[in-house]
């Protein structure tokens, strides 16, 4: 399989990158027609950058600016340039701590995927696992979704459940959801790599 046959993926993340590591393993083990071209972070020492380097992929730290939860326009422009330089067709926001702005949304309409730690549309807030615990639910999970023009969920792509067990604390439940995320992301990448469903 030539490089031109592979789905070129860019990744944005702010955390440890365990889901990225799971995607790398899936690409290798399942022989998926996909390739991670670049990993970008707004955190200089983020684990996701170390994982990218360990897999011999280009990594880039971009200073995000001073606005909490958002990117400065120049920073977002740098991210878009990094993605386009590596010919990314699909962009995965794996725990990225900044909301995409007009540059990213305009450059990748329908091709930005995010993840949320609940079974959307339930508990759309930032502390969704705590909301699920407080509601006395027996299950929650995670959702990969297509990011719309407003930066929100335009379409649910896939979901995975995580049990809520007696005695769970918020930290324990969040870790169980994270394990579900590590299983869900490779499934999503496999679907997009094989099907290329890029209609907006």
PDB file of C-alpha atoms in Angstrom, residues 12-124:
ATOM      1  CA  UNK A  12      -4.425  17.775  18.456  1.00  0.00           C
ATOM      2  CA  UNK A  13      -4.112  16.992  22.153  1.00  0.00           C
ATOM      3  CA  UNK A  14      -3.200  18.426  25.520  1.00  0.00           C
ATOM      4  CA  UNK A  15      -2.819  15.352  27.738  1.00  0.00           C
ATOM      5  CA  UNK A  16      -1.050  12.060  28.138  1.00  0.00           C
ATOM      6  CA  UNK A  17      -1.929  10.601  24.764  1.00  0.00           C
ATOM      7  CA  UNK A  18      -2.976   7.073  25.739  1.00  0.00           C
ATOM      8  CA  UNK A  19      -5.689   7.136  23.069  1.00  0.00           C
ATOM      9  CA  UNK A  20      -3.131   8.161  20.461  1.00  0.00           C
ATOM     10  CA  UNK A  21      -0.950   5.231  21.480  1.00  0.00           C
ATOM     11  CA  UNK A  22      -3.962   2.928  21.045  1.00  0.00           C
ATOM     12  CA  UNK A  23      -4.547   4.324  17.550  1.00  0.00           C
ATOM     13  CA  UNK A  24      -0.904   3.782  16.596  1.00  0.00           C
ATOM     14  CA  UNK A  25      -1.157   0.151  17.745  1.00  0.00           C
ATOM     15  CA  UNK A  26      -4.399  -0.368  15.827  1.00  0.00           C
ATOM     16  CA  UNK A  27      -2.925   1.058  12.624  1.00  0.00           C
ATOM     17  CA  UNK A  28      -0.013  -1.347  12.951  1.00  0.00           C
ATOM     18  CA  UNK A  29      -1.845  -4.458  14.189  1.00  0.00           C
ATOM     19  CA  UNK A  30      -4.913  -4.183  11.947  1.00  0.00           C
ATOM     20  CA  UNK A  31      -2.933  -2.891   8.969  1.00  0.00           C
ATOM     21  CA  UNK A  32      -5.295   0.061   8.655  1.00  0.00           C
ATOM     22  CA  UNK A  33      -4.948   2.289   5.584  1.00  0.00           C
ATOM     23  CA  UNK A  34      -4.189   5.285   7.786  1.00  0.00           C
ATOM     24  CA  UNK A  35      -1.162   7.300   8.828  1.00  0.00           C
ATOM     25  CA  UNK A  36      -0.652   9.860  11.591  1.00  0.00           C
ATOM     26  CA  UNK A  37       1.129  12.744   9.909  1.00  0.00           C
ATOM     27  CA  UNK A  38       1.560  15.204  12.777  1.00  0.00           C
ATOM     28  CA  UNK A  39       0.755  15.575  16.473  1.00  0.00           C
ATOM     29  CA  UNK A  40       0.226  19.107  17.788  1.00  0.00           C
ATOM     30  CA  UNK A  41      -0.211  20.257  21.388  1.00  0.00           C
ATOM     31  CA  UNK A  42      -0.832  23.489  23.251  1.00  0.00           C
ATOM     32  CA  UNK A  43       1.145  22.057  26.204  1.00  0.00           C
ATOM     33  CA  UNK A  44       4.903  22.077  25.751  1.00  0.00           C
ATOM     34  CA  UNK A  45       5.640  18.890  27.732  1.00  0.00           C
ATOM     35  CA  UNK A  46       2.408  16.998  26.945  1.00  0.00           C
ATOM     36  CA  UNK A  47       2.650  13.236  26.970  1.00  0.00           C
ATOM     37  CA  UNK A  48       0.901  13.102  23.608  1.00  0.00           C
ATOM     38  CA  UNK A  49       3.972  14.757  22.037  1.00  0.00           C
ATOM     39  CA  UNK A  50       6.260  12.164  23.603  1.00  0.00           C
ATOM     40  CA  UNK A  51       4.076   9.373  22.223  1.00  0.00           C
ATOM     41  CA  UNK A  52       4.153  10.939  18.776  1.00  0.00           C
ATOM     42  CA  UNK A  53       7.945  11.155  18.863  1.00  0.00           C
ATOM     43  CA  UNK A  54       8.182   7.554  20.091  1.00  0.00           C
ATOM     44  CA  UNK A  55       6.331   6.520  16.936  1.00  0.00           C
ATOM     45  CA  UNK A  56       8.623   8.674  14.769  1.00  0.00           C
ATOM     46  CA  UNK A  57       5.916  11.151  13.837  1.00  0.00           C
ATOM     47  CA  UNK A  58       6.408  14.887  13.482  1.00  0.00           C
ATOM     48  CA  UNK A  59       5.328  16.753  16.620  1.00  0.00           C
ATOM     49  CA  UNK A  60       4.776  20.442  17.230  1.00  0.00           C
ATOM     50  CA  UNK A  61       4.125  22.602  20.267  1.00  0.00           C
ATOM     51  CA  UNK A  62       2.106  25.733  19.541  1.00  0.00           C
ATOM     52  CA  UNK A  63       1.860  28.504  22.115  1.00  0.00           C
ATOM     53  CA  UNK A  64      -1.899  28.887  22.576  1.00  0.00           C
ATOM     54  CA  UNK A  65      -2.048  32.471  23.850  1.00  0.00           C
ATOM     55  CA  UNK A  66      -3.437  33.889  27.047  1.00  0.00           C
ATOM     56  CA  UNK A  67      -7.163  33.212  26.560  1.00  0.00           C
ATOM     57  CA  UNK A  68      -8.353  30.267  28.642  1.00  0.00           C
ATOM     58  CA  UNK A  69     -10.029  27.604  26.513  1.00  0.00           C
ATOM     59  CA  UNK A  70      -9.384  29.364  23.204  1.00  0.00           C
ATOM     60  CA  UNK A  71      -6.519  29.861  20.761  1.00  0.00           C
ATOM     61  CA  UNK A  72      -5.052  33.139  19.637  1.00  0.00           C
ATOM     62  CA  UNK A  73      -5.696  33.626  15.905  1.00  0.00           C
ATOM     63  CA  UNK A  74      -1.980  33.458  15.113  1.00  0.00           C
ATOM     64  CA  UNK A  75      -1.637  30.241  17.117  1.00  0.00           C
ATOM     65  CA  UNK A  76      -4.563  28.627  15.357  1.00  0.00           C
ATOM     66  CA  UNK A  77      -3.110  29.717  12.020  1.00  0.00           C
ATOM     67  CA  UNK A  78       0.144  27.945  12.968  1.00  0.00           C
ATOM     68  CA  UNK A  79      -1.793  24.769  13.787  1.00  0.00           C
ATOM     69  CA  UNK A  80      -3.645  24.835  10.477  1.00  0.00           C
ATOM     70  CA  UNK A  81      -0.333  25.330   8.650  1.00  0.00           C
ATOM     71  CA  UNK A  82       1.187  22.342  10.475  1.00  0.00           C
ATOM     72  CA  UNK A  83      -1.774  20.142   9.566  1.00  0.00           C
ATOM     73  CA  UNK A  84      -1.844  21.232   5.946  1.00  0.00           C
ATOM     74  CA  UNK A  85       1.928  20.885   5.587  1.00  0.00           C
ATOM     75  CA  UNK A  86       1.498  17.208   6.478  1.00  0.00           C
ATOM     76  CA  UNK A  87      -1.523  16.931   4.144  1.00  0.00           C
ATOM     77  CA  UNK A  88      -3.915  15.957   6.947  1.00  0.00           C
ATOM     78  CA  UNK A  89      -7.342  14.949   5.650  1.00  0.00           C
ATOM     79  CA  UNK A  90      -8.925  14.249   9.036  1.00  0.00           C
ATOM     80  CA  UNK A  91      -8.153  15.920  12.377  1.00  0.00           C
ATOM     81  CA  UNK A  92      -8.709  14.216  15.729  1.00  0.00           C
ATOM     82  CA  UNK A  93      -9.053  16.374  18.838  1.00  0.00           C
ATOM     83  CA  UNK A  94      -7.914  13.926  21.520  1.00  0.00           C
ATOM     84  CA  UNK A  95      -8.488  15.759  24.776  1.00  0.00           C
ATOM     85  CA  UNK A  96      -7.472  19.081  23.248  1.00  0.00           C
ATOM     86  CA  UNK A  97      -7.974  21.813  25.822  1.00  0.00           C
ATOM     87  CA  UNK A  98      -8.865  24.578  23.347  1.00  0.00           C
ATOM     88  CA  UNK A  99     -12.025  25.128  21.354  1.00  0.00           C
ATOM     89  CA  UNK A 100     -11.475  25.195  17.581  1.00  0.00           C
ATOM     90  CA  UNK A 101     -11.942  28.624  16.032  1.00  0.00           C
ATOM     91  CA  UNK A 102     -12.799  29.882  12.581  1.00  0.00           C
ATOM     92  CA  UNK A 103      -9.459  28.958  10.987  1.00  0.00           C
ATOM     93  CA  UNK A 104      -9.628  25.289  11.982  1.00  0.00           C
ATOM     94  CA  UNK A 105     -13.346  25.009  11.333  1.00  0.00           C
ATOM     95  CA  UNK A 106     -12.961  26.633   7.938  1.00  0.00           C
ATOM     96  CA  UNK A 107      -9.962  24.550   6.900  1.00  0.00           C
ATOM     97  CA  UNK A 108     -11.526  21.212   7.900  1.00  0.00           C
ATOM     98  CA  UNK A 109     -15.311  21.459   7.571  1.00  0.00           C
ATOM     99  CA  UNK A 110     -16.813  18.111   8.529  1.00  0.00           C
ATOM    100  CA  UNK A 111     -13.323  16.693   9.108  1.00  0.00           C
ATOM    101  CA  UNK A 112     -12.757  17.625  12.742  1.00  0.00           C
ATOM    102  CA  UNK A 113     -13.617  14.928  15.279  1.00  0.00           C
ATOM    103  CA  UNK A 114     -13.861  15.547  19.014  1.00  0.00           C
ATOM    104  CA  UNK A 115     -14.597  13.358  22.013  1.00  0.00           C
ATOM    105  CA  UNK A 116     -16.774  13.931  25.074  1.00  0.00           C
ATOM    106  CA  UNK A 117     -16.849  11.854  28.301  1.00  0.00           C
ATOM    107  CA  UNK A 118     -20.549  10.990  28.235  1.00  0.00           C
ATOM    108  CA  UNK A 119     -23.127   9.349  26.024  1.00  0.00           C
ATOM    109  CA  UNK A 120     -24.303  12.484  24.275  1.00  0.00           C
ATOM    110  CA  UNK A 121     -26.783  14.094  24.284  1.00  0.00           C
ATOM    111  CA  UNK A 122     -26.781  13.283  28.012  1.00  0.00           C
ATOM    112  CA  UNK A 123     -24.457  15.341  30.217  1.00  0.00           C
ATOM    113  CA  UNK A 124     -22.889  17.710  27.681  1.00  0.00           C
TER     114      UNK A 124
END
